[in-house]
PDB file of C-alpha atoms in Angstrom:
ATOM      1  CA  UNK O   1      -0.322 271.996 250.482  1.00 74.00           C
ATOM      2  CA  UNK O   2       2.142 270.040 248.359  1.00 78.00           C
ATOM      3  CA  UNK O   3       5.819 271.246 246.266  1.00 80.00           C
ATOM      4  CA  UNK O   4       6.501 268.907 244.183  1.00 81.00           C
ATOM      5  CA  UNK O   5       8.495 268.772 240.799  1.00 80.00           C
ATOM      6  CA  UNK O   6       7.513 267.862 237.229  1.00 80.00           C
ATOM      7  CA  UNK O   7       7.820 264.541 238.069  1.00 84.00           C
ATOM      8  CA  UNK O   8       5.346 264.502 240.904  1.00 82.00           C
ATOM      9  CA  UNK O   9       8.351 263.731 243.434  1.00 81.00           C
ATOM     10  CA  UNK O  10       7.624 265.439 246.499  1.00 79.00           C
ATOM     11  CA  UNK O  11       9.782 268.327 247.552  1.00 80.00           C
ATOM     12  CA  UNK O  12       7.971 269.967 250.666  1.00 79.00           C
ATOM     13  CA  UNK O  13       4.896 269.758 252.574  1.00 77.00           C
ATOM     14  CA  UNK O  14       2.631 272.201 254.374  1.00 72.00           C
ATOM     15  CA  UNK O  15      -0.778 272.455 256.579  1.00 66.00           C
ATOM     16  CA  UNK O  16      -2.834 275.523 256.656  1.00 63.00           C
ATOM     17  CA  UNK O  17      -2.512 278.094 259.207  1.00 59.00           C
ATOM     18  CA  UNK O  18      -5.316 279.896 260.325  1.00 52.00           C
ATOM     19  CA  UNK O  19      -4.373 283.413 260.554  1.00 53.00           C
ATOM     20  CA  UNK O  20      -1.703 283.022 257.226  1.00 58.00           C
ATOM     21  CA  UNK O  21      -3.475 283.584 253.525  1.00 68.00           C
ATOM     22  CA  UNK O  22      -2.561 281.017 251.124  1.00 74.00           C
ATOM     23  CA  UNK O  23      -0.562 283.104 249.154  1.00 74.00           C
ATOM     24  CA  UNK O  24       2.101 283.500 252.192  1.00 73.00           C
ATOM     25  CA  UNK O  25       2.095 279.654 252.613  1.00 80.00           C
ATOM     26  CA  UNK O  26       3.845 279.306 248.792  1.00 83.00           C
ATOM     27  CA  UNK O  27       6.553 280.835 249.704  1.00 83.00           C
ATOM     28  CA  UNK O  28       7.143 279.046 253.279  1.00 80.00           C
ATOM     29  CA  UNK O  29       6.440 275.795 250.827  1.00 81.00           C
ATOM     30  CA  UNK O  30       9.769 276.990 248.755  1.00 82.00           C
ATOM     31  CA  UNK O  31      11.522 278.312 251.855  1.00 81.00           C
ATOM     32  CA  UNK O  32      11.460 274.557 253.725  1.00 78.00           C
ATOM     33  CA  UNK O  33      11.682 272.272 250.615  1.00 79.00           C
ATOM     34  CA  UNK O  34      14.088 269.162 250.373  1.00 75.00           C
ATOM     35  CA  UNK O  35      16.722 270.737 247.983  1.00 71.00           C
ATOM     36  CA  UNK O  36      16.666 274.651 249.169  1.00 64.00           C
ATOM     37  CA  UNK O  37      19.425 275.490 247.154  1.00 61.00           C
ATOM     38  CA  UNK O  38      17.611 275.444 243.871  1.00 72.00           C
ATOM     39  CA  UNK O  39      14.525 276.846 243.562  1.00 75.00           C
ATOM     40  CA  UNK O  40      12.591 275.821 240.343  1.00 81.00           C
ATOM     41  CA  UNK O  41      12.481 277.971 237.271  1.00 88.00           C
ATOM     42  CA  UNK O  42       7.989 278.022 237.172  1.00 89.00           C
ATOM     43  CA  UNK O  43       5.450 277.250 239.812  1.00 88.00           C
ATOM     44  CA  UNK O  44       2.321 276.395 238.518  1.00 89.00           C
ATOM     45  CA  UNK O  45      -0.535 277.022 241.068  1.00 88.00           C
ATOM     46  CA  UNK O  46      -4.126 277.642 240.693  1.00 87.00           C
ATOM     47  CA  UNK O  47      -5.891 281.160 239.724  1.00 87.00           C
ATOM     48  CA  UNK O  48      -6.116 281.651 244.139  1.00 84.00           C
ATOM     49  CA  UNK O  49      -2.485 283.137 243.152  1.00 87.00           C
ATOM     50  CA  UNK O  50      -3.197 285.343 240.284  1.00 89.00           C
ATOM     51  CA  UNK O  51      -1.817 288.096 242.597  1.00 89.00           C
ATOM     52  CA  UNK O  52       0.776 290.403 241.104  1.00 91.00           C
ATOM     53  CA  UNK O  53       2.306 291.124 244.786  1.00 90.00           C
ATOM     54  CA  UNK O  54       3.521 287.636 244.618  1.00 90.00           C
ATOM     55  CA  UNK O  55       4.672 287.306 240.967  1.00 92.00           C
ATOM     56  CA  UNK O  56       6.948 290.026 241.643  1.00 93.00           C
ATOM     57  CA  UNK O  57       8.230 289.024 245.191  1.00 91.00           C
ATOM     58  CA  UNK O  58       8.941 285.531 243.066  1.00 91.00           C
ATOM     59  CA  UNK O  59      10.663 286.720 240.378  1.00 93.00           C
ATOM     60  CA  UNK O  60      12.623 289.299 241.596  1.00 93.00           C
ATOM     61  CA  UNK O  61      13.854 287.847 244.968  1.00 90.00           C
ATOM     62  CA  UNK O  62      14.113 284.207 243.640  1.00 89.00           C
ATOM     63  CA  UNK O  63      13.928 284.063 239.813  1.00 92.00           C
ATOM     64  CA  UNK O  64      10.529 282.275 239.434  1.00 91.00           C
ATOM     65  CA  UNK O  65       8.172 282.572 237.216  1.00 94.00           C
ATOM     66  CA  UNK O  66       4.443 282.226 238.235  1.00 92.00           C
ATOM     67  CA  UNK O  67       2.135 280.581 235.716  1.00 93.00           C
ATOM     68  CA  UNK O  68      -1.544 281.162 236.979  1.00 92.00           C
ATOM     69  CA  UNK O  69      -4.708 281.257 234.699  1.00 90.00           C
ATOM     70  CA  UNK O  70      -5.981 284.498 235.553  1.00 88.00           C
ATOM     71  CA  UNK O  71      -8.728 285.497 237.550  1.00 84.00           C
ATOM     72  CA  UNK O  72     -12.025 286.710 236.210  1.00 83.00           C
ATOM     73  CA  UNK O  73     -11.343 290.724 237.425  1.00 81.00           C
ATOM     74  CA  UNK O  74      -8.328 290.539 235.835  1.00 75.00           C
TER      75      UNK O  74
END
């Protein structure tokens, strides 16, 4: 997995870990990125993060909003 910002520069980097969902590794991707102290106003991510769990823990806790297309049992 890959932060980067709307210029494509990268910000943090991240490999999968087996017994950690995909969802949990977005945050650690925010938590250990190159300029901690300001997190980005949107994250755009694929529709694996349509989850409304983590739109709220991103919001709330660090003022993000989560732009996902939504997923088809939505």
């Amino acid at each position: 997995m890959l932060l980067v910002d709307s210029r494509e520069t990268p910000l943090s980097a991240g490999g999968p870990v087996a017994y950690l969902s995909e969802l949990n590794l977005i945050e650690s991707l925010l938590d250990h990125s190159v300029i901690p102290y300001r997190d980005p106003e949107r994250l755009l991510y694929d529709k694996i993060a349509d989850s409304d769990a983590l739109r709220h823990r991103l919001y709330w806790w660090r003022g993000i909003e989560l732009v996902t297309p939504p997923k088809k049992n939505r």
